[in-house]
Coordinates of C-alpha atoms and ligand atoms in Angstrom, one line a residue:
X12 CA -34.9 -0.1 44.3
X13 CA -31.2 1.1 44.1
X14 CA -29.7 0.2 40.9
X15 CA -25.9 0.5 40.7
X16 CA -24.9 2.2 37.6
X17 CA -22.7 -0.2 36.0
X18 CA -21.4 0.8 32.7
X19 CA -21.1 -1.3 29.7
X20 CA -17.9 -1.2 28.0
X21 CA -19.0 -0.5 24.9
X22 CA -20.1 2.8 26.1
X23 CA -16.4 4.4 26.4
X24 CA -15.4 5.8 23.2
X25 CA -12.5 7.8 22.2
X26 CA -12.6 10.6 19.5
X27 CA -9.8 11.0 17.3
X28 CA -9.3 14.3 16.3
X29 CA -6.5 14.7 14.4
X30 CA -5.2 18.5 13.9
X31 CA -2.5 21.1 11.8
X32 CA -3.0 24.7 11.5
X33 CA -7.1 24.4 13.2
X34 CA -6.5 27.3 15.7
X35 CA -9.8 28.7 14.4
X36 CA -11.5 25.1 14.9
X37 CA -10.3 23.2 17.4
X38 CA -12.0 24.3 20.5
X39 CA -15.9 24.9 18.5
X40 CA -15.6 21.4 17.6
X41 CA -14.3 20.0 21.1
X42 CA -17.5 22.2 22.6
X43 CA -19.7 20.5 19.4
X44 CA -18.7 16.9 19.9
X45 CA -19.4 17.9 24.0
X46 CA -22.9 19.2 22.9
X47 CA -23.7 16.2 20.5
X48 CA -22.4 12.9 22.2
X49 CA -25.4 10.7 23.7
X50 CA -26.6 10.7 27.4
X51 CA -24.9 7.8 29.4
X52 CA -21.6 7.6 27.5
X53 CA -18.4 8.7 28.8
X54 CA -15.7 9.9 26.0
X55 CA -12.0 10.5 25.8
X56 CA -11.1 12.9 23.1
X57 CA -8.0 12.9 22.0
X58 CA -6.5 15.4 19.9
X59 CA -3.2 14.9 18.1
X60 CA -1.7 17.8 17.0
X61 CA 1.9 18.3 14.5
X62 CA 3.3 20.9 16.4
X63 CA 0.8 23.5 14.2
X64 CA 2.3 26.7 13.5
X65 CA -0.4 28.4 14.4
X66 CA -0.5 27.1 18.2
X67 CA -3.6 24.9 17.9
X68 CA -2.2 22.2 20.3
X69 CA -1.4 25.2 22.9
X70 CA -4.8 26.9 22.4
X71 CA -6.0 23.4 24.0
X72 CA -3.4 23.3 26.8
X73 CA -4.5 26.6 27.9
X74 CA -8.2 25.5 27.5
X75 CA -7.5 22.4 29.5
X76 CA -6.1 24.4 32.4
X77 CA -8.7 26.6 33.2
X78 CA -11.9 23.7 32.3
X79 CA -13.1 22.2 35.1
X80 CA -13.1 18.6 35.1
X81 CA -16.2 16.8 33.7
X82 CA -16.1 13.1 34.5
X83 CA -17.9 12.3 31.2
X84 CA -16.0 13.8 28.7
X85 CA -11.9 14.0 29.0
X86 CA -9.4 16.0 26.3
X87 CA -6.1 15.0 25.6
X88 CA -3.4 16.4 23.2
X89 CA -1.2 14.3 21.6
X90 CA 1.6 16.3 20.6
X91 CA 4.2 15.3 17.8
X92 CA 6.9 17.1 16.9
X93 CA 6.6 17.1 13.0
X94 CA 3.9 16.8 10.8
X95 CA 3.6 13.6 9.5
X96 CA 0.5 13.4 7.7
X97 CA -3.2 12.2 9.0
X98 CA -3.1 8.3 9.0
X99 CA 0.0 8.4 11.4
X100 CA -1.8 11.2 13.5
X101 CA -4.9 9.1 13.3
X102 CA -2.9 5.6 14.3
X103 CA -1.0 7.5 17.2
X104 CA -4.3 8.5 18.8
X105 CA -5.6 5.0 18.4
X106 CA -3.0 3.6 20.2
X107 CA -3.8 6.1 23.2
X108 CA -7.2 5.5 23.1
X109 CA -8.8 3.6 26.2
X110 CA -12.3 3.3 24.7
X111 CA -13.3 -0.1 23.0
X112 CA -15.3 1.9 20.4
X113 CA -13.1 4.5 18.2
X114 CA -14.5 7.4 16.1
X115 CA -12.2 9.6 13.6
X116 CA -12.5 12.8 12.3
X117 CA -11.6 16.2 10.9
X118 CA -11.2 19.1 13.0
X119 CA -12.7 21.4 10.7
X120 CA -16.1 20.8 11.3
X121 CA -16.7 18.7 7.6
X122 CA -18.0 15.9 9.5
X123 CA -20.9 17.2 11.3
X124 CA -20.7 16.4 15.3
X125 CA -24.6 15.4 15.0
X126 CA -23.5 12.0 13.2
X127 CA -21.6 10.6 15.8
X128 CA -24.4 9.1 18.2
X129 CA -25.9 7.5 14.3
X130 CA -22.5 5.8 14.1
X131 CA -22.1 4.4 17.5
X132 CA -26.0 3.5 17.7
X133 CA -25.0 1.6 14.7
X134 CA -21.8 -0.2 16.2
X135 CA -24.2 -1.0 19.2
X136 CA -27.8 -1.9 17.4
X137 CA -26.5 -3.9 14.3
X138 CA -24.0 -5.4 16.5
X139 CA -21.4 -4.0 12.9
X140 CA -17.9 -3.6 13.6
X141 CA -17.3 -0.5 11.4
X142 CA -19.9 2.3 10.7
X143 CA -19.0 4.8 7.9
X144 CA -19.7 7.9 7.7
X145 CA -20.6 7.9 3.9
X146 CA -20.9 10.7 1.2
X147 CA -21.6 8.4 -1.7
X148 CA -25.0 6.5 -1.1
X149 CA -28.4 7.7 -0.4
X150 CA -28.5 10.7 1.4
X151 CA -25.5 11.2 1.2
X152 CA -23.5 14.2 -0.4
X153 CA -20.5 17.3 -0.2
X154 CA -21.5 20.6 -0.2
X155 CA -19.3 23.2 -1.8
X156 CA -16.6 21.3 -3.2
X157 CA -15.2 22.1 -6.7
X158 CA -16.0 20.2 -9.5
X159 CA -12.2 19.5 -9.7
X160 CA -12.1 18.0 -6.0
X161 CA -15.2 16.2 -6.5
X162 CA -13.3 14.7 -10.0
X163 CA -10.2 14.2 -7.7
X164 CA -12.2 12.6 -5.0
X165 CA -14.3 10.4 -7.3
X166 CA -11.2 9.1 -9.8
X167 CA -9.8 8.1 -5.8
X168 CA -12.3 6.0 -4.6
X169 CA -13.0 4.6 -8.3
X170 CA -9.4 3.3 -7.8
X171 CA -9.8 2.0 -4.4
X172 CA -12.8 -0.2 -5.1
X173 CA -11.5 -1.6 -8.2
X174 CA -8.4 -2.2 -7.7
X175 CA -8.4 -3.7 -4.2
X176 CA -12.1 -5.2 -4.4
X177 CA -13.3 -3.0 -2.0
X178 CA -17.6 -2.8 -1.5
X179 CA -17.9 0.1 0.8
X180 CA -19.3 3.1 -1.1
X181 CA -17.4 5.5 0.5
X182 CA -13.8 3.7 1.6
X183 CA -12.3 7.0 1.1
X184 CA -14.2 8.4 4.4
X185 CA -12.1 10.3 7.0
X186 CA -14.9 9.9 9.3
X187 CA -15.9 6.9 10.7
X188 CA -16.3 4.5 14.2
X189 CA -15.3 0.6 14.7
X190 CA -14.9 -1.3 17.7
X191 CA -10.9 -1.2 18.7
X192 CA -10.7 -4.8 18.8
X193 CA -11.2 -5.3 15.2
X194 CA -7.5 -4.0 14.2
X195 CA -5.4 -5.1 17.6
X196 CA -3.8 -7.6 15.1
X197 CA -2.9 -5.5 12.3
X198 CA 0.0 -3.7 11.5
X199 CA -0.9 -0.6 9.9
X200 CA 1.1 1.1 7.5
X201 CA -0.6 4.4 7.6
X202 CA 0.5 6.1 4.7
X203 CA -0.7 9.0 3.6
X204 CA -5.0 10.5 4.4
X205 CA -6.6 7.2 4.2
X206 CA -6.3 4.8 7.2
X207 CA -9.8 3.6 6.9
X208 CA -9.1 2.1 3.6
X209 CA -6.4 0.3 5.3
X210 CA -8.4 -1.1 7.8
X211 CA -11.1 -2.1 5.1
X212 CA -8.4 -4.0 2.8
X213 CA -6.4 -5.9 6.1
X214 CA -9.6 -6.7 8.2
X215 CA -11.2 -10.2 7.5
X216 CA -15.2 -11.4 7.9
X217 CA -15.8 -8.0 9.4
X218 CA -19.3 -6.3 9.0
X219 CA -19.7 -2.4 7.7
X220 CA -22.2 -0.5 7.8
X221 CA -22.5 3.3 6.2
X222 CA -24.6 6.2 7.3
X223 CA -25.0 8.8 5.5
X224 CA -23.9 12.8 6.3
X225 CA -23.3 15.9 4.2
X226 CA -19.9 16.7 4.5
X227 CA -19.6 20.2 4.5
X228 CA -16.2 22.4 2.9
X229 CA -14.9 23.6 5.7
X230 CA -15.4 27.3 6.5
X231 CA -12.3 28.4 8.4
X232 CA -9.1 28.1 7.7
X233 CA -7.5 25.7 4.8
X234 CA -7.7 22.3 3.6
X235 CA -3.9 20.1 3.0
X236 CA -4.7 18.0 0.6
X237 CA -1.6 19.0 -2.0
X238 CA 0.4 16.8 -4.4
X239 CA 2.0 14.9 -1.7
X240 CA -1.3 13.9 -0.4
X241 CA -2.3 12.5 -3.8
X242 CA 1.0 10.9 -4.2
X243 CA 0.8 8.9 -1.1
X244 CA -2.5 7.9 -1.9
X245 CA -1.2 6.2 -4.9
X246 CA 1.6 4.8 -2.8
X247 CA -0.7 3.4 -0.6
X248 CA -2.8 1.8 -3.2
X249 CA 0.1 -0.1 -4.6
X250 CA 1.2 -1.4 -1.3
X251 CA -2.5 -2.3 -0.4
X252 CA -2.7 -4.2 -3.5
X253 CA -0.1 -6.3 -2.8
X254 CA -0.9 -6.8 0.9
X255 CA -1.0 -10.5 1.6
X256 CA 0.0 -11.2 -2.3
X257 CA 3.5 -12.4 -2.2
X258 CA 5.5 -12.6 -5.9
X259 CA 4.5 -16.0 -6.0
X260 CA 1.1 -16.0 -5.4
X261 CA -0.2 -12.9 -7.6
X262 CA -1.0 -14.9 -10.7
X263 CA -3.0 -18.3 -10.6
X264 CA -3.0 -19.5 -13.8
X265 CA -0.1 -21.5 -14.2
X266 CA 0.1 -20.7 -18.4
X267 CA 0.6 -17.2 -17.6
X268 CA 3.2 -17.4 -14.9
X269 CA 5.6 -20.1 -16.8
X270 CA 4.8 -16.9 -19.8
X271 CA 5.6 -14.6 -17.7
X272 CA 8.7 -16.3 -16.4
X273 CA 10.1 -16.8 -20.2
X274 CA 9.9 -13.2 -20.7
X275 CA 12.1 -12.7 -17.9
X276 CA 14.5 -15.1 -19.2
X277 CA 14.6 -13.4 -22.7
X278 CA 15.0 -10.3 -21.5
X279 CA 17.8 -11.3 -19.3
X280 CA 19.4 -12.9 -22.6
X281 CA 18.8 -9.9 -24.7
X282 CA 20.6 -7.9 -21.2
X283 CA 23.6 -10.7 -21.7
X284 CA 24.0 -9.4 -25.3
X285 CA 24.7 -6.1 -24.2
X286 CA 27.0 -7.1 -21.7
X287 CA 29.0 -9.6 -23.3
X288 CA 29.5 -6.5 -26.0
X289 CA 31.0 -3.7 -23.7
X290 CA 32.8 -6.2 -21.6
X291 CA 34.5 -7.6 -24.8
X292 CA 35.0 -3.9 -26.7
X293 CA 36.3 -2.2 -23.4
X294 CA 38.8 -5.1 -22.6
X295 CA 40.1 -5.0 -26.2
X296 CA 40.9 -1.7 -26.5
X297 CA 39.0 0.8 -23.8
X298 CA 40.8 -0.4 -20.4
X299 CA 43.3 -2.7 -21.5
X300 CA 44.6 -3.7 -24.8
X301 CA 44.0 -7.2 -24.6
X302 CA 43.9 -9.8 -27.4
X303 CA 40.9 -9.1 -28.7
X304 CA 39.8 -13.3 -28.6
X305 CA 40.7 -13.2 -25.1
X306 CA 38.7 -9.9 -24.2
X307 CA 35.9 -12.1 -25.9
X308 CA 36.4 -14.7 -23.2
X309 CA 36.1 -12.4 -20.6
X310 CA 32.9 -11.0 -22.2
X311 CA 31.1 -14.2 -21.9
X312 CA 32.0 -15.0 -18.5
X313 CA 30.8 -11.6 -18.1
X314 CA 27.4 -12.0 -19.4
X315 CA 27.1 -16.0 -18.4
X316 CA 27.7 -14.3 -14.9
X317 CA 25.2 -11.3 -15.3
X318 CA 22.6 -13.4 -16.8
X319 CA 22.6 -16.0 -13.8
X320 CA 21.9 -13.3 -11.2
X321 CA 19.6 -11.9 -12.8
X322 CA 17.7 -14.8 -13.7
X323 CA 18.2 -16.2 -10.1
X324 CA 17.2 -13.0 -8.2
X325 CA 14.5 -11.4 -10.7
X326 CA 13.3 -14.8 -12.9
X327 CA 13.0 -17.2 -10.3
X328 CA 13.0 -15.1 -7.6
X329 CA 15.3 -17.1 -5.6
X330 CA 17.1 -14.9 -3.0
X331 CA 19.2 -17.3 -1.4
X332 CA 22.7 -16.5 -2.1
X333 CA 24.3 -18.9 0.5
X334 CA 27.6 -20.0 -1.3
X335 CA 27.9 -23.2 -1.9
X336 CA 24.2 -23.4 -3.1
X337 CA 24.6 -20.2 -5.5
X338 CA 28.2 -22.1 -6.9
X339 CA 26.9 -25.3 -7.7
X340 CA 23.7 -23.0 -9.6
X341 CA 26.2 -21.2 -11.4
X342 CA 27.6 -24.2 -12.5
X343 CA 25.0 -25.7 -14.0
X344 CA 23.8 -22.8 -15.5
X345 CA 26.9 -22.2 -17.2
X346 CA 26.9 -25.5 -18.2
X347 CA 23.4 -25.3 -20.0
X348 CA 24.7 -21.7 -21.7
X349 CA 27.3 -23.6 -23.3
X350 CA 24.9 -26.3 -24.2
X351 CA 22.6 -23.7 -25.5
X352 CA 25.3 -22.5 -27.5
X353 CA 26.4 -25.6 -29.4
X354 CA 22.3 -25.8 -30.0
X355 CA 22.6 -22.6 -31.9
X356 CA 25.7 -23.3 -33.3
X357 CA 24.1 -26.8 -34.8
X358 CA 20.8 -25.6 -35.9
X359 CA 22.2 -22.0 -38.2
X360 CA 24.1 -24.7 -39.9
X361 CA 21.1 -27.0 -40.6
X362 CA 18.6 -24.0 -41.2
X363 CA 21.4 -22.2 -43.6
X364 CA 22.8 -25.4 -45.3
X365 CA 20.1 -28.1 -45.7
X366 CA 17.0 -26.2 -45.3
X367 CA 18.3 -22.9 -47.2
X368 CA 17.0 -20.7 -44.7
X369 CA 18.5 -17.3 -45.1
X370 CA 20.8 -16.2 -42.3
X371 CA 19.0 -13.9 -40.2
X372 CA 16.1 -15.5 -40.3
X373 CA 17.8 -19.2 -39.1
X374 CA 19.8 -16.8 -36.7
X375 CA 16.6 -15.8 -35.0
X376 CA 15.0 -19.2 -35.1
X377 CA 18.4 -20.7 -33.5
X378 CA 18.3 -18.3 -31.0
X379 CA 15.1 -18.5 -29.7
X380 CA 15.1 -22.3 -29.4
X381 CA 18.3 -22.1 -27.6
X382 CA 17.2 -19.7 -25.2
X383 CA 13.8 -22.0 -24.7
X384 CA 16.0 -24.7 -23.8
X385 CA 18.2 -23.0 -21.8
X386 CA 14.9 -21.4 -19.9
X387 CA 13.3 -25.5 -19.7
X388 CA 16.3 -26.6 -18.7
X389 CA 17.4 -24.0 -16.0
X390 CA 13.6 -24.1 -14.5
X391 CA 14.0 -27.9 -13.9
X392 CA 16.8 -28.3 -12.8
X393 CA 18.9 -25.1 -11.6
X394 CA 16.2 -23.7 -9.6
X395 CA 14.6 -26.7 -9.2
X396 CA 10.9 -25.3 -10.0
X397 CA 8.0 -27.5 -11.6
X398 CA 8.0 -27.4 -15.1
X399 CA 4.6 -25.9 -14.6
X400 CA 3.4 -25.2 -11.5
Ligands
GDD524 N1 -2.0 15.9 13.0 C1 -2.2 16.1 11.7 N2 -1.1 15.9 10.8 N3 -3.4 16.5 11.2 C2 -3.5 16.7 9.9 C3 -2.5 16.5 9.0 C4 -1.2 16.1 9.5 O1 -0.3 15.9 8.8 N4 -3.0 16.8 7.7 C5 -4.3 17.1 7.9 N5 -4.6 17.1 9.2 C6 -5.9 17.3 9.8 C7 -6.5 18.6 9.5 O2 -6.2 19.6 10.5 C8 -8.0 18.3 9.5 O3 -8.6 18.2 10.8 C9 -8.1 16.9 9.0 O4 -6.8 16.3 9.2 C10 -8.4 16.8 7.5 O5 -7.5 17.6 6.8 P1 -8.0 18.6 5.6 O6 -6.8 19.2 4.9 O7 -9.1 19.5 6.1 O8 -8.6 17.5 4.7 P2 -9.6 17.7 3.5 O9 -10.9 18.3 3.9 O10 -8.9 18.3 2.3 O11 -9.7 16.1 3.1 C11 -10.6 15.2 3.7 O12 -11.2 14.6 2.7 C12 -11.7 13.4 2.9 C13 -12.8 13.1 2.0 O13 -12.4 13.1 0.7 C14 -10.0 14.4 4.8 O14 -10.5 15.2 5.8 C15 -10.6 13.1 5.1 O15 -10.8 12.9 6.5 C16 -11.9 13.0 4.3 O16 -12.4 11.8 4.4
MN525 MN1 -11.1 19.5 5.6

């Protein structure tokens, strides 16, 4: 019987190899992932290359010209102009990919060729969506690192599980494979080296699975992880963590965030006081020579004014400055200011005259319960928030 040879999808893949300054690489490791892909697959490799210095994307032009064609197995070179850094060189590839199963990796031969058919087998067998290749669990482990990478490398992925909840043993993996479909509705940021931990923190109900490979320091030319690289990690990290958190939603507990808020408020207060004193000394004597009771005036218009934006924008996070909305805010909060002040003004005299309270100490005690009123008050019903929500 004749069979027709009809291929599955699953079994185009495109290889992402991402490369800068690899002349001494590039075409060993095109031959090696050539040599190591399994029978009855057809890849696309695609390299993307940041306009190297040292001609790596033209070393694989002039290879490409003189190959013949192999049906099988396809190069491409991506060519950007600058370099700007791996994940971005690593999302540019992706989108050119035409295979429905992607694998990344270096260019420098620290992820081994021979692991690729182990990730895809495991995309295909356990039916997972990502396969990692993994340093950090059994059987796993990098050769010829120094201890202070291996710190480096460690403290890094320390971070990444902790701090964004993350499972996989080895998220900081620059070599892995995942079925395309899995990020076609993500927008990736692609900061800095570490695109998979992207993927990790943004995918949903996904399944993982890691293999494990030696990675090997490579032998030929040099590695460009610097400062920068570091940097962005951290960068990344932050804007991971917040991914999917807005301001609102970041702390539960309802005692904590009407806490939280209060502080704000204070410290908005305490920023009035400073205001309200430079406004009032400059006007009486620095930029004009004003009256000094009406340069006071002016000073706590000054502060009534900074203390509402701040407290509108940064307090209650309300960034709707439409006018007539923001005016009839402003007018209540000034309002309640006032208030707060006749509060003050009432209790010093109680604390100082009936109770005996010495000055400072009714001063601070006025003050505070002022400014909690003020806060109560201006929560309610100038923002129009839930007394606790
Ligand atoms: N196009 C492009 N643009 N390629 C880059 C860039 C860039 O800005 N920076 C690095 N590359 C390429 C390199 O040519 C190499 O193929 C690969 O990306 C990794 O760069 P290395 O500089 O060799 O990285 P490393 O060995 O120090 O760091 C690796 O460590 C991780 C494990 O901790 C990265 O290779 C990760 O992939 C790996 O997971
Ligand atoms: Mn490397």
């Amino acid at each position: 019987m004749v069979g027709i040879l009809v291929k599955n999808p699953n079994d185009q893949i495109s290889i992402i190899i991402p490369t800068y300054n690899e002349s001494q690489n590039i075409l060993n490791i095109l031959k090696s992932i050539k040599n190591n892909l399994p029978k009855n697959i057809s890849a696309q490799a695609i390299v993307v290359d940041d306009n190297s210095p040292d001609g790596t994307g033209k070393i694989v032009d002039d290879y490409l010209k003189n190959l013949k064609k192999i049906t099988d197995y396809t190069i491409e070179v991506i060519h950007r102009k600058t370099k700007d850094g791996l994940g971005s060189a690593i999302l540019k590839g992706i989108q050119q990919a035409k295979g429905d199963m992607i694998v990344v990796m270096d260019s420098d031969f620290s992820h081994p060729p021979q692991i690729i058919p182990k990730l895809i087998d495991s995309i295909k067998k356990y039916e997972c969506d990502i396969a990692v290749a993994s340093r950090y669990i059994k059987g796993g482990k990098i050769e010829n690192w120094s201890v202070k990478r291996k710190l480096i490398s460690k403290f890094a992925t320390i971070i990444a599980k902790k701090g964004l909840g993350i499972e996989t043993k080895d998220p900081m993996s620059g070599f892995f494979a995942f079925k395309k479909n899995i990020i076609k509705e993500l927008n990736i940021d692609a900061i800095g080296y570490k695109i998979l931990l992207e993927i990790l923190v943004k995918t949903k109900n996904i399944t993982i699975k890691e293999i494990p490979y030696t990675f090997q320091d490579r032998e030929l030319g040099s590695s460009k992880l610097g400062i920068k690289t570091i940097l962005d990690y951290y960068k990344s990290v932050w804007k991971l963590y917040r991914y999917g958190k807005p301001l609102e939603k970041q702390e539960k507990r309802s005692s904590v965030k009407f806490l939280s808020k209060a502080a704000r408020f204070y410290t908005v207060g305490a920023s009035g006081f400073a205001v309200n004193y430079l406004v009032s000394l400059s006007f009486a004597g620095g930029i004009s020579d004003m009256w000094y009771l009406h340069a006071n005036v002016i000073g706590i218009i000054a502060s009534i004014t900074s203390n509402f934006i701040l407290n509108k924008a940064w307090t209650f996070g309300d960034r709707d400055f439409r006018l007539k909305k923001t005016i009839s805010q402003y007018g209540k909060f000034a309002m309640f200011s006032s208030l707060g002040a006749l509060v003050q003004l009432g209790m010093v005299y109680l604390l100082v005259d009936s109770a005996e309270i010495s000055y400072p100490l009714a001063l601070i005690l006025a003050v505070m319960t002022a400014a909690f009123g003020n806060f109560v008050l201006n929560k309610k019903w100038t923002f129009k928030e839930k007394l606790v929500s």
